[in-house]
mmCIF file of C-alpha atoms in Angstrom:
data_model
loop_
_atom_site.group_PDB
_atom_site.id
_atom_site.type_symbol
_atom_site.label_atom_id
_atom_site.label_comp_id
_atom_site.label_asym_id
_atom_site.label_seq_id
_atom_site.Cartn_x
_atom_site.Cartn_y
_atom_site.Cartn_z
ATOM 1 C CA MET Z 1061 99.464 63.263 173.182
ATOM 2 C CA ARG Z 1062 100.758 66.808 172.287
ATOM 3 C CA GLU Z 1063 102.471 67.827 169.439
ATOM 4 C CA SER Z 1064 106.068 67.479 169.884
ATOM 5 C CA LEU Z 1065 108.889 69.417 168.407
ATOM 6 C CA LEU Z 1066 110.691 67.766 170.631
ATOM 7 C CA ASP Z 1067 115.556 55.448 188.739
ATOM 8 C CA ASP Z 1068 117.512 53.293 186.138
ATOM 9 C CA GLN Z 1069 114.990 50.689 185.672
ATOM 10 C CA THR Z 1070 115.875 49.342 182.410
ATOM 11 C CA GLY Z 1071 119.169 47.463 183.170
ATOM 12 C CA ARG Z 1072 119.731 47.891 179.502
ATOM 13 C CA GLN Z 1073 122.995 49.026 177.895
ATOM 14 C CA PRO Z 1074 122.830 50.412 174.146
ATOM 15 C CA ALA Z 1075 124.498 48.406 171.671
ATOM 16 C CA ALA Z 1076 128.332 49.564 171.339
ATOM 17 C CA PRO Z 1077 128.817 52.348 168.638
ATOM 18 C CA ALA Z 1078 129.714 50.567 165.025
ATOM 19 C CA ALA Z 1079 130.442 51.926 161.937
ATOM 20 C CA VAL Z 1080 127.287 53.755 160.617
ATOM 21 C CA ALA Z 1081 125.739 52.603 157.358
ATOM 22 C CA ARG Z 1082 125.532 54.989 154.372
ATOM 23 C CA PRO Z 1083 122.080 55.462 153.199
ATOM 24 C CA ALA Z 1084 121.432 55.525 149.281
ATOM 25 C CA ASP Z 1085 121.543 59.150 148.047
ATOM 26 C CA ALA Z 1086 118.116 60.590 147.166
ATOM 27 C CA ALA Z 1087 119.036 60.996 143.726
ATOM 28 C CA THR Z 1088 119.739 57.238 143.193
ATOM 29 C CA ALA Z 1089 116.730 55.977 145.214
ATOM 30 C CA LYS Z 1090 115.025 53.140 143.641
ATOM 31 C CA PRO Z 1091 111.678 52.242 142.825
ATOM 32 C CA GLY Z 1092 110.130 50.551 145.979
ATOM 33 C CA ALA Z 1093 112.571 52.791 148.169
ATOM 34 C CA ARG Z 1094 111.698 53.124 151.826
ATOM 35 C CA GLY Z 1095 113.121 55.323 154.219
ATOM 36 C CA VAL Z 1096 112.944 57.391 157.683
ATOM 37 C CA ALA Z 1097 112.924 61.086 158.084
ATOM 38 C CA ILE Z 1098 113.449 63.360 160.827
ATOM 39 C CA VAL Z 1099 113.531 67.170 161.164
ATOM 40 C CA ALA Z 1100 116.090 68.762 163.214
ATOM 41 C CA ASN Z 1101 118.568 71.893 163.736
ATOM 42 C CA ASP Z 1102 121.338 72.566 165.937
ATOM 43 C CA ARG Z 1103 119.121 74.133 168.583
ATOM 44 C CA ILE Z 1104 117.559 70.651 169.519
ATOM 45 C CA SER Z 1105 120.895 68.846 169.081
ATOM 46 C CA ASP Z 1106 120.506 67.611 172.720
ATOM 47 C CA TRP Z 1107 117.727 65.508 171.158
ATOM 48 C CA LEU Z 1108 119.034 64.978 167.921
ATOM 49 C CA LEU Z 1109 122.431 63.275 168.832
ATOM 50 C CA PRO Z 1110 120.923 60.258 171.079
ATOM 51 C CA PHE Z 1111 118.200 59.602 168.292
ATOM 52 C CA LEU Z 1112 121.068 59.236 165.673
ATOM 53 C CA GLU Z 1113 123.160 57.083 168.037
ATOM 54 C CA SER Z 1114 119.888 54.832 168.643
ATOM 55 C CA TYR Z 1115 119.330 54.781 165.229
ATOM 56 C CA ALA Z 1116 122.689 53.695 164.305
ATOM 57 C CA ALA Z 1117 122.317 50.919 166.815
ATOM 58 C CA THR Z 1118 119.080 49.597 165.434
ATOM 59 C CA ASN Z 1119 118.311 50.901 162.091
ATOM 60 C CA ALA Z 1120 121.371 51.298 160.307
ATOM 61 C CA ASN Z 1121 120.409 49.442 157.163
ATOM 62 C CA THR Z 1122 117.318 51.826 156.802
ATOM 63 C CA PRO Z 1123 118.106 55.311 154.898
ATOM 64 C CA LEU Z 1124 117.568 58.425 157.150
ATOM 65 C CA TYR Z 1125 116.544 61.391 155.671
ATOM 66 C CA LEU Z 1126 117.204 64.768 158.000
ATOM 67 C CA ILE Z 1127 114.953 67.667 156.980
ATOM 68 C CA PRO Z 1128 116.258 71.023 158.183
ATOM 69 C CA TYR Z 1129 114.106 72.812 160.522
ATOM 70 C CA ASP Z 1130 115.926 76.178 159.578
ATOM 71 C CA ASP Z 1131 119.550 77.380 158.826
ATOM 72 C CA ASN Z 1132 121.098 76.538 162.104
ATOM 73 C CA LEU Z 1133 122.811 73.581 160.871
ATOM 74 C CA THR Z 1134 126.402 73.723 161.984
ATOM 75 C CA LEU Z 1135 126.360 70.713 164.279
ATOM 76 C CA THR Z 1136 123.666 69.360 162.578
ATOM 77 C CA ARG Z 1137 125.738 68.947 159.046
ATOM 78 C CA ARG Z 1138 128.552 67.472 160.897
ATOM 79 C CA ALA Z 1139 126.352 64.741 162.568
ATOM 80 C CA ALA Z 1140 124.664 64.137 159.367
ATOM 81 C CA ASP Z 1141 128.090 63.261 157.814
ATOM 82 C CA ILE Z 1142 129.380 61.475 160.644
ATOM 83 C CA TYR Z 1143 126.168 59.288 160.997
ATOM 84 C CA GLY Z 1144 125.698 58.889 157.235
ATOM 85 C CA VAL Z 1145 122.368 60.728 157.093
ATOM 86 C CA HIS Z 1146 120.824 62.254 153.966
ATOM 87 C CA LEU Z 1147 120.458 66.061 154.573
ATOM 88 C CA VAL Z 1148 117.375 66.910 152.603
ATOM 89 C CA THR Z 1149 117.563 69.806 150.118
ATOM 90 C CA GLU Z 1150 114.159 69.375 148.667
ATOM 91 C CA ASP Z 1151 112.487 72.828 148.007
ATOM 92 C CA SER Z 1152 110.348 73.969 151.023
ATOM 93 C CA ARG Z 1153 109.044 77.557 149.721
ATOM 94 C CA GLU Z 1154 105.714 76.307 148.763
ATOM 95 C CA LEU Z 1155 105.163 74.346 151.928
ATOM 96 C CA ASP Z 1156 106.620 77.285 154.016
ATOM 97 C CA ALA Z 1157 104.092 79.472 152.224
ATOM 98 C CA LEU Z 1158 101.335 77.169 153.083
ATOM 99 C CA ALA Z 1159 102.261 77.333 157.015
ATOM 100 C CA SER Z 1160 102.662 81.013 156.524
ATOM 101 C CA ARG Z 1161 99.074 81.409 155.375
ATOM 102 C CA LEU Z 1162 97.751 78.968 158.135
ATOM 103 C CA TYR Z 1163 99.878 80.428 160.822
ATOM 104 C CA PRO Z 1164 100.886 84.104 160.084
ATOM 105 C CA LEU Z 1165 101.535 85.068 163.767
ATOM 106 C CA PHE Z 1166 103.882 82.454 164.756
ATOM 107 C CA PRO Z 1167 106.896 82.424 162.241
ATOM 108 C CA GLY Z 1168 109.109 80.367 164.470
ATOM 109 C CA HIS Z 1169 106.852 77.335 165.426
ATOM 110 C CA ARG Z 1170 105.223 77.196 161.887
ATOM 111 C CA ARG Z 1171 108.379 75.563 160.720
ATOM 112 C CA ARG Z 1172 107.159 72.319 162.290
ATOM 113 C CA LEU Z 1173 105.057 72.020 159.106
ATOM 114 C CA ARG Z 1174 108.338 70.974 157.371
ATOM 115 C CA LYS Z 1175 107.867 67.299 158.656
ATOM 116 C CA PHE Z 1176 105.529 67.004 155.580
ATOM 117 C CA LEU Z 1177 108.576 67.488 153.221
ATOM 118 C CA SER Z 1178 108.698 63.792 154.014
ATOM 119 C CA LEU Z 1179 106.123 63.388 151.725
ATOM 120 C CA ALA Z 1180 108.391 64.924 148.697
ATOM 121 C CA LEU Z 1181 111.304 62.735 149.182
ATOM 122 C CA PRO Z 1182 111.946 60.205 146.562
ATOM 123 C CA LEU Z 1183 110.848 57.340 148.457
ATOM 124 C CA ASP Z 1184 107.470 54.880 147.968
ATOM 125 C CA GLU Z 1185 107.030 54.475 151.438
ATOM 126 C CA VAL Z 1186 108.248 57.032 154.237
ATOM 127 C CA LEU Z 1187 108.204 56.599 158.075
ATOM 128 C CA TYR Z 1188 108.394 60.005 159.659
ATOM 129 C CA ILE Z 1189 109.363 60.183 163.233
ATOM 130 C CA ASP Z 1190 109.978 63.046 165.570
ATOM 131 C CA VAL Z 1191 113.695 63.449 166.600
ATOM 132 C CA ASP Z 1192 112.901 63.743 170.793
ATOM 133 C CA THR Z 1193 112.769 60.033 170.410
ATOM 134 C CA ILE Z 1194 115.181 56.805 170.775
ATOM 135 C CA LEU Z 1195 114.559 53.790 168.956
ATOM 136 C CA PHE Z 1196 114.773 50.257 170.665
ATOM 137 C CA ARG Z 1197 113.947 48.180 167.696
ATOM 138 C CA ASP Z 1198 114.315 47.804 163.794
ATOM 139 C CA VAL Z 1199 111.520 49.927 162.410
ATOM 140 C CA SER Z 1200 111.560 48.346 158.988
ATOM 141 C CA GLU Z 1201 109.365 45.666 160.291
ATOM 142 C CA ALA Z 1202 106.792 48.058 159.940
ATOM 143 C CA PHE Z 1203 107.154 48.670 156.212
ATOM 144 C CA GLY Z 1204 105.338 47.133 153.485
ATOM 145 C CA LYS Z 1205 102.216 47.306 155.560
ATOM 146 C CA LEU Z 1206 100.303 49.752 153.445
ATOM 147 C CA GLU Z 1207 97.149 48.737 151.308
ATOM 148 C CA PRO Z 1208 95.690 51.777 149.646
ATOM 149 C CA GLY Z 1209 91.960 52.034 150.435
ATOM 150 C CA LYS Z 1210 92.388 49.698 153.379
ATOM 151 C CA THR Z 1211 95.481 50.870 155.155
ATOM 152 C CA ASP Z 1212 96.571 54.187 153.829
ATOM 153 C CA PHE Z 1213 98.360 55.713 156.986
ATOM 154 C CA ILE Z 1214 99.678 54.207 160.015
ATOM 155 C CA MET Z 1215 100.404 55.984 163.430
ATOM 156 C CA ALA Z 1216 101.613 54.759 166.669
ATOM 157 C CA SER Z 1217 99.400 56.381 169.041
ATOM 158 C CA THR Z 1218 96.202 58.302 169.758
ATOM 159 C CA SER Z 1219 96.009 62.186 170.548
ATOM 160 C CA ASP Z 1220 92.139 62.799 171.472
ATOM 161 C CA GLU Z 1221 92.930 65.986 173.439
ATOM 162 C CA TYR Z 1222 95.277 67.935 170.866
ATOM 163 C CA VAL Z 1223 93.596 67.946 167.478
ATOM 164 C CA TYR Z 1224 90.374 69.402 167.293
ATOM 165 C CA ASN Z 1225 87.917 71.628 169.228
ATOM 166 C CA LYS Z 1226 84.214 70.689 169.786
ATOM 167 C CA LYS Z 1227 83.187 72.329 166.473
ATOM 168 C CA ARG Z 1228 84.150 69.146 164.787
ATOM 169 C CA ALA Z 1229 80.872 67.609 165.682
ATOM 170 C CA LYS Z 1230 79.230 69.867 163.021
ATOM 171 C CA TYR Z 1231 81.168 67.997 160.071
ATOM 172 C CA ASP Z 1232 80.123 64.431 159.102
ATOM 173 C CA PHE Z 1233 83.573 63.859 157.755
ATOM 174 C CA LEU Z 1234 85.099 64.320 161.366
ATOM 175 C CA ARG Z 1235 82.770 62.250 163.259
ATOM 176 C CA ASP Z 1236 84.278 59.002 164.436
ATOM 177 C CA VAL Z 1237 87.795 59.463 162.922
ATOM 178 C CA ARG Z 1238 90.750 58.344 164.671
ATOM 179 C CA LEU Z 1239 92.795 61.234 165.943
ATOM 180 C CA PHE Z 1240 96.535 60.469 165.933
ATOM 181 C CA ASN Z 1241 99.628 61.967 167.289
ATOM 182 C CA ASP Z 1242 101.789 62.788 164.210
ATOM 183 C CA GLY Z 1243 105.174 62.272 165.821
ATOM 184 C CA PHE Z 1244 105.280 58.847 164.280
ATOM 185 C CA PHE Z 1245 103.657 58.055 160.728
ATOM 186 C CA ILE Z 1246 104.061 55.913 157.908
ATOM 187 C CA THR Z 1247 102.403 56.448 154.361
ATOM 188 C CA SER Z 1248 103.230 56.692 150.804
ATOM 189 C CA ASN Z 1249 103.339 59.770 148.649
ATOM 190 C CA LYS Z 1250 101.290 57.700 146.283
ATOM 191 C CA ILE Z 1251 98.557 57.679 148.951
ATOM 192 C CA LEU Z 1252 99.187 61.099 150.497
ATOM 193 C CA SER Z 1253 101.225 64.025 148.890
ATOM 194 C CA LEU Z 1254 102.110 67.568 149.644
ATOM 195 C CA GLN Z 1255 99.589 68.295 146.694
ATOM 196 C CA HIS Z 1256 96.687 67.026 148.597
ATOM 197 C CA PHE Z 1257 97.778 69.282 151.610
ATOM 198 C CA TYR Z 1258 97.535 72.584 149.263
ATOM 199 C CA GLU Z 1259 94.235 71.309 147.531
ATOM 200 C CA VAL Z 1260 92.670 70.584 150.742
ATOM 201 C CA ILE Z 1261 93.604 73.989 152.368
ATOM 202 C CA GLU Z 1262 92.647 75.745 149.073
ATOM 203 C CA ARG Z 1263 89.086 74.372 149.436
ATOM 204 C CA ASP Z 1264 88.464 73.973 153.177
ATOM 205 C CA GLU Z 1265 90.688 76.400 154.791
ATOM 206 C CA ALA Z 1266 87.675 77.977 156.775
ATOM 207 C CA ILE Z 1267 86.700 74.373 157.804
ATOM 208 C CA PHE Z 1268 90.306 73.826 159.251
ATOM 209 C CA HIS Z 1269 90.224 76.896 161.200
ATOM 210 C CA ASP Z 1270 86.792 76.369 162.773
ATOM 211 C CA VAL Z 1271 87.645 72.858 164.037
ATOM 212 C CA ARG Z 1272 91.482 72.842 164.810
ATOM 213 C CA LYS Z 1273 92.499 72.950 168.584
ATOM 214 C CA HIS Z 1274 94.509 75.986 169.366
ATOM 215 C CA GLY Z 1275 97.336 76.037 171.797
ATOM 216 C CA MET Z 1276 100.590 76.052 170.237
ATOM 217 C CA LEU Z 1277 99.506 73.001 167.953
ATOM 218 C CA PHE Z 1278 100.455 73.499 164.512
ATOM 219 C CA ALA Z 1279 101.335 70.289 162.408
ATOM 220 C CA GLN Z 1280 99.339 67.930 164.074
ATOM 221 C CA PRO Z 1281 95.834 69.336 163.662
ATOM 222 C CA LEU Z 1282 96.733 69.865 159.986
ATOM 223 C CA SER Z 1283 98.055 66.300 159.287
ATOM 224 C CA ASN Z 1284 94.643 64.868 160.777
ATOM 225 C CA PHE Z 1285 92.457 67.254 158.983
ATOM 226 C CA ILE Z 1286 94.170 66.344 155.754
ATOM 227 C CA THR Z 1287 93.937 62.681 156.224
ATOM 228 C CA HIS Z 1288 90.284 63.009 157.536
ATOM 229 C CA ARG Z 1289 89.306 65.012 154.822
ATOM 230 C CA ARG Z 1290 90.429 62.631 152.543
ATOM 231 C CA GLY Z 1291 89.063 59.643 154.126
ATOM 232 C CA LEU Z 1292 92.059 57.867 154.371
ATOM 233 C CA LYS Z 1293 92.106 54.677 155.884
ATOM 234 C CA ILE Z 1294 94.140 54.999 159.251
ATOM 235 C CA ALA Z 1295 95.405 51.869 161.327
ATOM 236 C CA SER Z 1296 97.798 51.610 164.146
ATOM 237 C CA LEU Z 1297 101.352 50.011 164.481
ATOM 238 C CA THR Z 1298 100.035 47.531 166.832
ATOM 239 C CA GLU Z 1299 97.320 46.462 164.237
ATOM 240 C CA ARG Z 1300 99.550 46.150 161.129
ATOM 241 C CA VAL Z 1301 102.661 44.617 162.892
ATOM 242 C CA PRO Z 1302 102.246 41.489 165.259
ATOM 243 C CA GLY Z 1303 103.202 41.821 168.509
ATOM 244 C CA ALA Z 1304 103.943 45.794 168.220
ATOM 245 C CA SER Z 1305 103.095 48.016 171.174
ATOM 246 C CA ASP Z 1306 101.162 51.052 170.483
ATOM 247 C CA GLU Z 1307 102.913 52.337 173.928
ATOM 248 C CA SER Z 1308 105.976 55.183 173.168
ATOM 249 C CA PHE Z 1309 105.070 57.948 175.770
ATOM 250 C CA TYR Z 1310 108.109 58.657 177.872
ATOM 251 C CA LYS Z 1311 105.995 58.523 181.178
ATOM 252 C CA ALA Z 1312 104.699 54.855 180.502
ATOM 253 C CA SER Z 1313 103.686 52.587 183.337
ATOM 254 C CA ASP Z 1314 103.808 49.102 183.372
ATOM 255 C CA VAL Z 1315 106.988 48.577 181.262
ATOM 256 C CA THR Z 1316 108.934 45.410 181.683
ATOM 257 C CA PHE Z 1317 112.105 44.222 179.563
ATOM 258 C CA ASP Z 1318 112.521 40.699 177.741
ATOM 259 C CA ALA Z 1319 115.694 38.897 177.878
ATOM 260 C CA GLU Z 1320 117.495 41.239 175.677
ATOM 261 C CA GLY Z 1321 116.601 43.850 177.767
ATOM 262 C CA LEU Z 1322 114.212 45.352 175.217
ATOM 263 C CA PRO Z 1323 111.202 47.010 176.627
ATOM 264 C CA LEU Z 1324 107.507 45.462 176.540
ATOM 265 C CA ASP Z 1325 104.386 47.003 177.525
ATOM 266 C CA GLY Z 1326 101.664 45.623 180.251
ATOM 267 C CA ALA Z 1327 100.519 43.198 177.630
ATOM 268 C CA LYS Z 1328 103.862 42.114 176.736
ATOM 269 C CA ASP Z 1329 103.883 43.654 173.543
ATOM 270 C CA ARG Z 1330 107.365 45.162 172.111
ATOM 271 C CA ILE Z 1331 107.677 48.652 172.352
ATOM 272 C CA PHE Z 1332 109.506 50.003 169.229
ATOM 273 C CA PHE Z 1333 110.476 53.577 170.478
ATOM 274 C CA ALA Z 1334 110.348 56.067 173.208
ATOM 275 C CA HIS Z 1335 109.076 59.506 172.617
ATOM 276 C CA TRP Z 1336 109.225 62.577 174.812
ATOM 277 C CA ALA Z 1337 106.506 64.546 173.460
ATOM 278 C CA GLY Z 1338 105.677 67.573 175.572
ATOM 279 C CA ALA Z 1339 108.593 66.866 177.782
ATOM 280 C CA THR Z 1340 109.719 70.185 179.555
ATOM 281 C CA SER Z 1341 113.350 69.058 180.596
ATOM 282 C CA LEU Z 1342 115.711 66.424 179.321
ATOM 283 C CA PRO Z 1343 115.446 62.849 180.436
ATOM 284 C CA SER Z 1344 116.598 61.737 183.797
ATOM 285 C CA ARG Z 1345 115.029 59.487 186.001
ATOM 286 C CA ARG Z 1346 112.031 57.736 184.091
ATOM 287 C CA VAL Z 1347 111.684 54.161 182.903
ATOM 288 C CA PHE Z 1348 113.512 54.871 179.261
ATOM 289 C CA ASP Z 1349 115.886 57.711 180.368
ATOM 290 C CA LYS Z 1350 118.842 55.463 181.097
ATOM 291 C CA ALA Z 1351 118.747 54.321 177.735
ATOM 292 C CA TRP Z 1352 118.423 57.800 176.520
ATOM 293 C CA LEU Z 1353 121.297 58.904 178.466
ATOM 294 C CA ASP Z 1354 123.550 56.243 177.387
ATOM 295 C CA TYR Z 1355 122.769 57.065 173.798
ATOM 296 C CA SER Z 1356 123.726 60.567 174.385
ATOM 297 C CA LYS Z 1357 126.533 60.108 176.179
ATOM 298 C CA ARG Z 1358 127.842 57.679 173.301
ATOM 299 C CA ALA Z 1359 126.763 60.443 170.507
ATOM 300 C CA HIS Z 1360 128.731 63.200 172.278
ATOM 301 C CA ALA Z 1361 131.809 60.946 172.630
ATOM 302 C CA ARG Z 1362 131.570 60.180 168.662
ATOM 303 C CA LEU Z 1363 131.196 63.891 167.721
ATOM 304 C CA LYS Z 1364 133.631 64.902 170.416
ATOM 305 C CA VAL Z 1365 131.544 67.861 171.597
#
């Protein structure tokens, strides 16, 4: 899949709005803490609000951290307060400097690297997910599956076309590696930290530029390169969570629904979320779009926008 930001066939109505749980404050996070991180600003509020509503309906017991894409945060701050989301204040200057170094010609788009601030949160385990997503199930089921040296990094879907160019064949450490869409990943900063990003680029920036796929791709080639250069063991969600599907694409086919109206893939495995990666318009008539539209309506009613 590409890097993201960003007929009613479901028959499913999202859960009714409920009181939104308040996550633990970052300063008081306990050892072993787990949480979910997103990146957003007001410009993508059309995506942020249904995501937050779906999160409140399915994952309210797991702390959610919102990393600012920039300072355009008027509506975003209000939504974070209403939904009980922790607005991240960790310093992004060193990461922003890395983004500027790697992508000097794209000052707006290079902020996509801010997703990696998820690795600086006071969490022992973090799940990052792109905000052009809605959740159908409790993702906390995916925590506790890391095993350093065996499973260092969990992804949901592959991305064979949107990571490297053909020059990767020159480098032994890039042969036979798993290429992933970084719109969803789980890891620990004890396994993969921001410092690892800085160290690898300091040493191998020339190789990164030699092999990375161009075409408005920024975070995804980098996340793949760092994990591959460090030799991390990458597993898929379906390999680590029994009965979990590796399907999440908004254009998915062969989707059915269980007795509770929750989506299943063609093998009857459980679809945890839908991701509108590469979408050029808001959802309207595809298989997951009714749920997205209902969550959007509920979120706008909650915020009265």
